[in-house]
Short mmCIF file of C-alpha atoms in Angstrom, two decimals:
data_model
loop_
_atom_site.label_atom_id
_atom_site.label_comp_id
_atom_site.label_asym_id
_atom_site.label_seq_id
_atom_site.Cartn_x
_atom_site.Cartn_y
_atom_site.Cartn_z
CA MET A 223 76.52 120.51 153.38
CA ASN A 224 77.61 120.55 149.73
CA VAL A 225 77.27 117.22 147.96
CA ILE A 226 79.58 118.23 145.12
CA ASP A 227 82.99 119.77 145.77
CA ASN A 228 83.28 123.47 144.82
CA LYS A 229 86.55 122.85 142.99
CA PHE A 230 84.84 120.26 140.81
CA ILE A 231 82.02 122.71 139.99
CA LYS A 232 84.62 125.37 139.08
CA VAL A 233 86.50 122.95 136.81
CA LEU A 234 83.21 121.81 135.25
CA LYS A 235 82.23 125.39 134.45
CA LYS A 236 85.63 126.03 132.82
CA ASN A 237 85.28 122.88 130.73
CA MET A 238 81.75 123.76 129.63
CA ILE A 239 82.87 127.25 128.57
CA PHE A 240 85.83 125.72 126.71
CA ILE A 241 83.60 123.23 124.84
CA LEU A 242 81.13 125.99 123.93
CA VAL A 243 83.84 128.36 122.66
CA TYR A 244 85.69 125.59 120.78
CA THR A 245 82.48 124.34 119.12
CA THR A 246 81.46 127.89 118.10
CA VAL A 247 84.88 128.63 116.58
CA PHE A 248 84.99 125.25 114.79
CA ILE A 249 81.51 125.69 113.27
CA LEU A 250 82.40 129.25 112.21
CA ILE A 251 85.58 128.07 110.45
CA TYR A 252 83.78 125.09 108.89
CA LYS A 253 80.90 127.22 107.51
CA THR A 254 83.17 130.00 106.17
CA PHE A 255 86.07 127.79 105.01
CA HIS A 256 85.25 128.39 101.34
CA TYR A 257 85.84 132.12 101.85
CA ILE A 258 88.75 132.11 104.31
CA SER A 259 90.63 129.03 103.01
CA PRO A 260 93.47 130.91 101.20
CA PHE A 261 94.13 133.02 104.31
CA LEU A 262 93.85 130.05 106.66
CA VAL A 263 96.14 127.87 104.53
CA GLY A 264 98.44 130.85 104.02
CA GLY A 265 98.64 131.38 107.77
CA ILE A 266 99.54 127.74 108.38
CA ILE A 267 102.23 127.85 105.66
CA ALA A 268 103.54 131.12 107.10
CA PHE A 269 103.91 129.59 110.57
CA LEU A 270 105.68 126.58 109.07
CA ILE A 271 108.19 128.58 107.01
CA ASN A 272 108.82 131.20 109.72
CA PRO A 273 111.46 129.11 111.61
CA ILE A 274 113.34 128.57 108.29
CA SER A 275 113.19 132.29 107.58
CA GLU A 276 114.53 133.09 111.07
CA LYS A 277 117.45 130.68 110.64
CA LEU A 278 118.32 132.22 107.27
CA ARG A 279 118.27 135.67 108.84
CA TYR A 280 120.48 134.80 111.82
CA LYS A 281 122.91 132.39 110.12
CA PHE A 282 123.31 134.00 106.69
CA ASN A 283 122.11 137.55 107.43
CA ILE A 284 119.44 137.32 104.70
CA ASN A 285 116.75 139.99 104.82
CA LYS A 286 113.52 138.51 106.20
CA GLY A 287 111.41 140.14 103.48
CA ILE A 288 113.45 138.44 100.76
CA SER A 289 113.62 135.07 102.52
CA THR A 290 109.86 135.01 103.21
CA LEU A 291 109.13 136.01 99.60
CA VAL A 292 111.26 133.16 98.23
CA LEU A 293 110.01 130.62 100.77
CA SER A 294 106.37 131.63 100.23
CA PHE A 295 106.81 131.27 96.47
CA ILE A 296 108.47 127.83 96.84
CA ALA A 297 105.82 126.60 99.29
CA VAL A 298 102.91 127.68 97.07
CA ILE A 299 104.59 126.25 93.95
CA ILE A 300 105.08 122.89 95.69
CA PHE A 301 101.41 122.93 96.78
CA VAL A 302 100.19 123.78 93.26
CA VAL A 303 102.52 121.33 91.47
CA LEU A 304 101.56 118.40 93.70
CA ALA A 305 97.84 119.17 93.32
CA GLY A 306 98.28 119.64 89.54
CA LEU A 307 100.19 116.38 89.08
CA LEU A 308 97.53 114.49 91.01
CA ILE A 309 94.72 116.04 88.94
CA MET A 310 96.50 115.44 85.63
CA ALA A 311 97.22 111.82 86.57
CA GLY A 312 93.53 111.38 87.41
CA ILE A 313 92.40 112.94 84.11
CA ASP A 314 94.87 110.84 82.11
CA SER A 315 93.73 107.61 83.77
CA LEU A 316 90.07 108.56 83.35
CA LEU A 317 90.53 109.33 79.64
CA GLU A 318 92.24 105.99 79.12
CA PHE A 319 89.48 104.26 81.08
CA VAL A 320 86.76 105.92 78.96
CA ASN A 321 88.54 104.97 75.72
CA ASN A 322 88.99 101.37 76.83
CA THR A 323 85.36 101.19 77.96
CA VAL A 324 84.06 102.53 74.64
CA ASN A 325 86.35 100.30 72.55
CA ASN A 326 85.46 97.19 74.55
CA TYR A 327 81.83 97.93 75.25
CA ASP A 328 80.52 94.79 73.47
CA TYR A 329 82.93 92.58 75.41
CA ILE A 330 81.99 94.22 78.72
CA SER A 331 78.27 93.86 77.96
CA ASP A 332 78.69 90.16 77.07
CA PHE A 333 80.80 89.59 80.16
CA ILE A 334 78.17 91.13 82.45
CA SER A 335 75.40 89.16 80.73
CA ASN A 336 77.31 85.91 81.33
CA ILE A 337 77.70 86.80 85.00
CA ALA A 338 73.98 87.57 85.22
CA ILE A 339 73.09 84.20 83.67
CA LYS A 340 75.32 82.36 86.15
CA LEU A 341 73.83 84.26 89.07
CA ASN A 342 70.32 83.38 87.92
CA LEU A 343 71.30 79.71 87.75
CA TYR A 344 72.62 79.86 91.31
CA LEU A 345 69.43 81.56 92.51
CA GLU A 346 67.24 78.95 90.84
CA GLN A 347 68.97 76.25 92.89
CA LEU A 348 68.06 77.96 96.15
CA GLU A 349 64.70 77.46 97.78
CA ASN A 350 62.42 80.13 99.23
CA ILE A 351 64.20 82.90 97.34
CA PRO A 352 61.97 85.34 95.46
CA SER A 353 62.45 85.38 91.69
CA ILE A 354 64.90 88.12 90.77
CA ASN A 355 65.72 88.96 87.18
CA ILE A 356 69.45 89.52 87.73
CA GLU A 357 70.18 89.55 83.99
CA PHE A 358 67.75 92.39 83.39
CA LEU A 359 69.11 94.41 86.30
CA MET A 360 72.77 93.95 85.35
CA GLN A 361 72.14 94.69 81.67
CA LYS A 362 70.22 97.79 82.70
CA TYR A 363 73.03 99.11 84.86
CA SER A 364 75.82 97.94 82.54
CA THR A 365 74.58 100.43 79.94
CA ASN A 366 75.46 103.19 82.40
CA ILE A 367 79.18 102.37 82.53
CA VAL A 368 80.13 104.74 79.72
CA SER A 369 77.75 107.47 80.89
CA ILE A 370 79.17 107.29 84.43
CA ALA A 371 82.72 107.57 83.10
CA LYS A 372 81.68 110.47 80.87
CA ARG A 373 80.02 112.25 83.79
CA LEU A 374 83.23 111.88 85.78
CA LEU A 375 85.13 113.32 82.84
CA GLU A 376 82.64 116.19 82.61
CA SER A 377 83.27 116.95 86.27
CA PHE A 378 86.97 117.27 85.46
CA VAL A 379 86.12 119.55 82.52
CA ASN A 380 83.97 121.68 84.85
CA PHE A 381 86.90 121.75 87.23
CA LEU A 382 89.11 123.05 84.43
CA GLY A 383 86.41 125.62 83.73
CA SER A 384 86.95 126.96 87.23
CA ILE A 385 90.59 127.82 86.44
CA PRO A 386 89.91 131.58 86.88
CA TYR A 387 88.81 130.93 90.47
CA ILE A 388 91.78 128.61 91.03
CA SER A 389 94.13 131.28 89.67
CA ILE A 390 92.67 133.88 92.04
CA PHE A 391 92.93 131.37 94.89
CA ILE A 392 96.63 130.68 94.16
CA ILE A 393 97.46 134.39 93.86
CA THR A 394 95.58 135.17 97.09
CA LEU A 395 97.29 132.23 98.81
CA PHE A 396 100.74 133.44 97.75
CA ILE A 397 100.10 137.07 98.76
CA SER A 398 98.52 136.14 102.11
CA THR A 399 101.34 133.67 102.86
CA TYR A 400 104.00 136.27 102.09
CA PHE A 401 102.47 139.12 104.11
CA ILE A 402 101.59 136.91 107.10
CA ALA A 403 105.10 135.41 107.09
CA LYS A 404 106.73 138.83 106.64
CA ASP A 405 104.75 140.49 109.44
CA ILE A 406 104.34 137.48 111.69
CA ASP A 407 106.47 139.06 114.45
CA LYS A 408 104.32 142.22 114.42
CA ILE A 409 101.11 140.16 114.39
CA GLU A 410 102.30 138.07 117.34
CA TYR A 411 103.50 141.17 119.23
CA SER A 412 100.15 142.94 118.78
CA PHE A 413 98.28 139.79 119.79
CA TYR A 414 100.35 139.13 122.92
CA ASN A 415 100.04 142.77 124.06
CA MET A 416 96.34 142.15 124.73
CA PHE A 417 97.28 139.99 127.74
CA SER A 418 98.99 140.54 131.07
CA GLU A 419 102.50 139.14 131.56
CA PRO A 420 101.45 135.89 133.34
CA THR A 421 98.72 135.25 130.77
CA LYS A 422 101.07 136.16 127.93
CA THR A 423 103.39 133.32 128.95
CA LYS A 424 100.49 130.88 128.97
CA VAL A 425 99.30 132.04 125.54
CA LYS A 426 102.81 131.56 124.12
CA ASN A 427 102.88 128.06 125.56
CA ILE A 428 99.48 127.34 123.99
CA LYS A 429 100.76 128.52 120.60
CA ARG A 430 103.86 126.34 120.89
CA GLU A 431 101.81 123.28 121.84
CA ILE A 432 99.27 123.89 119.04
CA MET A 433 102.04 124.10 116.41
CA LYS A 434 103.61 120.96 117.84
CA SER A 435 100.24 119.15 117.69
CA ILE A 436 99.51 120.28 114.09
CA LEU A 437 102.90 119.02 112.91
CA GLY A 438 102.38 115.79 114.84
CA TYR A 439 98.91 115.30 113.32
CA ILE A 440 100.24 115.86 109.78
CA LYS A 441 103.17 113.51 110.44
CA ALA A 442 100.91 110.75 111.85
CA TYR A 443 98.47 110.73 108.93
CA ALA A 444 101.26 111.19 106.37
CA ILE A 445 102.79 107.95 107.69
CA LEU A 446 99.42 106.14 107.52
CA MET A 447 98.70 107.40 103.99
CA GLY A 448 102.25 106.54 102.92
CA ILE A 449 101.87 102.96 104.16
CA THR A 450 98.54 102.58 102.32
CA PHE A 451 100.01 104.04 99.11
CA ILE A 452 103.12 101.82 99.13
CA VAL A 453 101.24 98.59 99.98
CA THR A 454 98.50 99.26 97.38
CA TRP A 455 100.95 100.30 94.67
CA LEU A 456 103.20 97.26 95.22
CA SER A 457 100.20 94.88 95.36
CA LEU A 458 98.85 96.16 92.04
CA ARG A 459 102.31 96.36 90.50
CA ILE A 460 103.16 92.74 91.34
CA PHE A 461 100.15 91.53 89.34
CA ASP A 462 100.84 94.07 86.56
CA ILE A 463 97.48 95.81 87.00
CA PRO A 464 97.13 99.10 85.02
CA TYR A 465 97.10 102.49 86.78
CA SER A 466 98.90 101.01 89.83
CA MET A 467 100.56 104.34 90.71
CA THR A 468 97.37 106.38 90.30
CA LEU A 469 95.28 103.85 92.23
CA GLY A 470 97.92 103.77 94.96
CA ILE A 471 97.76 107.56 95.35
CA ILE A 472 93.94 107.46 95.36
CA ALA A 473 94.01 104.70 97.99
CA GLY A 474 96.33 106.81 100.16
CA LEU A 475 93.99 109.80 99.92
CA LEU A 476 90.87 107.67 100.44
CA ASP A 477 92.48 106.28 103.59
CA LEU A 478 91.43 109.53 105.26
CA ILE A 479 87.76 108.60 104.77
CA PRO A 480 86.47 106.40 107.61
CA PHE A 481 85.02 102.97 106.76
CA LEU A 482 84.84 103.49 102.97
CA GLY A 483 88.49 104.40 102.46
CA ILE A 484 90.46 101.65 100.72
CA VAL A 485 87.35 99.48 100.36
CA VAL A 486 86.54 101.53 97.24
CA ILE A 487 89.83 100.38 95.68
CA TYR A 488 90.11 96.78 96.91
CA LEU A 489 86.52 95.50 96.77
CA PRO A 490 86.08 95.83 92.95
CA PHE A 491 89.37 93.96 92.36
CA ILE A 492 88.46 91.21 94.84
CA LEU A 493 85.02 90.68 93.23
CA TYR A 494 86.29 90.93 89.66
CA TYR A 495 89.09 88.37 90.03
CA PHE A 496 86.83 86.06 92.01
CA ILE A 497 84.19 86.16 89.24
CA VAL A 498 86.78 85.44 86.50
CA LYS A 499 88.06 82.55 88.69
CA ASN A 500 91.51 84.03 89.25
CA TYR A 501 91.35 83.02 92.89
CA LEU A 502 95.05 83.64 93.57
CA ILE A 503 94.79 87.38 92.92
CA SER A 504 91.38 87.61 94.61
CA ILE A 505 92.61 85.88 97.80
CA THR A 506 95.84 87.89 97.75
CA PHE A 507 93.87 91.16 97.67
CA ILE A 508 91.62 89.92 100.48
CA VAL A 509 94.70 89.17 102.62
CA VAL A 510 96.37 92.49 101.74
CA PHE A 511 93.17 94.42 102.45
CA ALA A 512 92.64 92.64 105.80
CA LEU A 513 96.26 93.14 106.90
CA LEU A 514 96.26 96.78 105.79
CA SER A 515 92.99 97.48 107.62
CA LEU A 516 94.25 95.73 110.77
CA LEU A 517 97.59 97.55 110.58
CA ARG A 518 95.82 100.90 110.26
CA GLN A 519 93.51 100.19 113.21
CA VAL A 520 96.52 99.31 115.36
CA LEU A 521 98.82 102.11 114.17
CA GLU A 522 96.36 105.03 113.96
CA PRO A 523 95.71 105.50 117.72
CA LYS A 524 99.37 104.82 118.53
CA LEU A 525 100.81 107.19 115.89
CA VAL A 526 98.34 109.98 116.64
CA SER A 527 98.82 109.69 120.41
CA THR A 528 102.62 109.55 120.09
CA ASN A 529 102.93 112.49 117.69
CA ILE A 530 100.26 114.67 119.31
CA GLY A 531 100.80 113.80 122.96
CA ILE A 532 97.42 112.46 124.07
CA SER A 533 96.63 109.00 125.44
CA PRO A 534 95.81 106.17 122.98
CA LEU A 535 92.43 105.67 124.72
CA SER A 536 91.48 109.34 124.21
CA THR A 537 92.63 109.13 120.59
CA LEU A 538 90.61 105.97 119.97
CA ALA A 539 87.51 107.49 121.61
CA ALA A 540 87.84 110.72 119.58
CA ILE A 541 88.23 108.79 116.31
CA PHE A 542 85.33 106.41 117.04
CA ILE A 543 82.90 109.12 118.21
CA GLY A 544 83.96 111.43 115.37
CA ILE A 545 83.24 108.73 112.77
CA GLN A 546 79.78 108.17 114.23
CA VAL A 547 78.95 111.89 114.30
CA LYS A 548 80.22 113.20 110.93
CA GLY A 549 82.95 111.05 109.42
CA MET A 550 86.27 112.79 108.75
CA ILE A 551 85.01 116.20 109.90
CA GLY A 552 83.86 114.55 113.13
CA ILE A 553 87.31 113.04 113.67
CA VAL A 554 88.96 116.45 113.17
CA PHE A 555 86.47 118.07 115.57
CA PHE A 556 86.83 115.55 118.40
CA LEU A 557 90.58 115.09 118.01
CA GLY A 558 90.95 118.89 118.04
CA LEU A 559 88.73 119.10 121.11
CA THR A 560 90.83 116.45 122.91
CA ILE A 561 94.13 118.07 121.90
CA MET A 562 93.07 121.59 122.89
CA HIS A 563 91.75 120.32 126.23
CA GLN A 564 95.09 118.60 126.86
CA ILE A 565 97.04 121.74 125.91
CA LEU A 566 94.94 124.01 128.15
CA LYS A 567 95.44 121.58 131.03
CA LYS A 568 99.21 121.68 130.47
CA VAL A 569 99.30 125.46 130.77
CA ASP A 570 97.01 125.47 133.84
CA ILE A 571 94.02 127.15 132.21
CA LEU A 572 91.66 124.21 132.71
#
């Protein structure tokens, strides 16, 4: 007598094969991303602009080659302009920060020394605490402020030095986007011809569900990043803090990084204004940070599950396990695994 049902064993085998294949493909893409990124990004853009190209062809009788050429050019230009504006804003803010740091170095050094003296006084009042020369430590590390800023600036200069590679990347991205978008019908036709008619229908359903999930994933995290950007920008703007727009954008992007995320933006402000005894701003930032973190924890599983079509519990588990395994890459891996499993169940493959 069999202890385990044969159907369960069959389903288990299918799931094990799926996990093995998915993991192999994911690792392959992850390891070769540097080489295949323009073609991969180009393929995604091509799939996104293809419905627009089809509508232009049917409604306005515009040649698909022309429409895909124009749409590919516009899509790549938007991508480049947005990335360029973000980089230029970062460089501009960094240059201003370096100049202010150099011009006010004596003030900053005195300010840090005063903080160190106060900390030493507090430590002396405590019992059973080993003697720690806070003043020495803070003065030692305060001398690195300018050098750190300069190293960051040097990294931007090195980035600018890689413009030839960036130019090749952009050209390759544009060409790959255009040709994939132009020949997408032929590519799909050749791909689908590998399968029998019943399987072909399932593969088409898988493709439709994958595209739906990708758009849903982008939409969900765009909403989360947008909320973080708006709240951070307004919070900094209300107190007339410099670089509010740049810091808001950075906070939105950092929101993708688990745990660290917006802590990198908010913690320095909270500590600084607490030390200078501006408790109103410090407490306000603590409240904003706490509410924003809570809002994100509540909204993330709900938004992702709603836009992608998986249960909130599965979403929460994928996010939590992914963070523990490998941060953002782990989240992408486990969310992708959950989504693909759900899609293959919908089309009766698993």
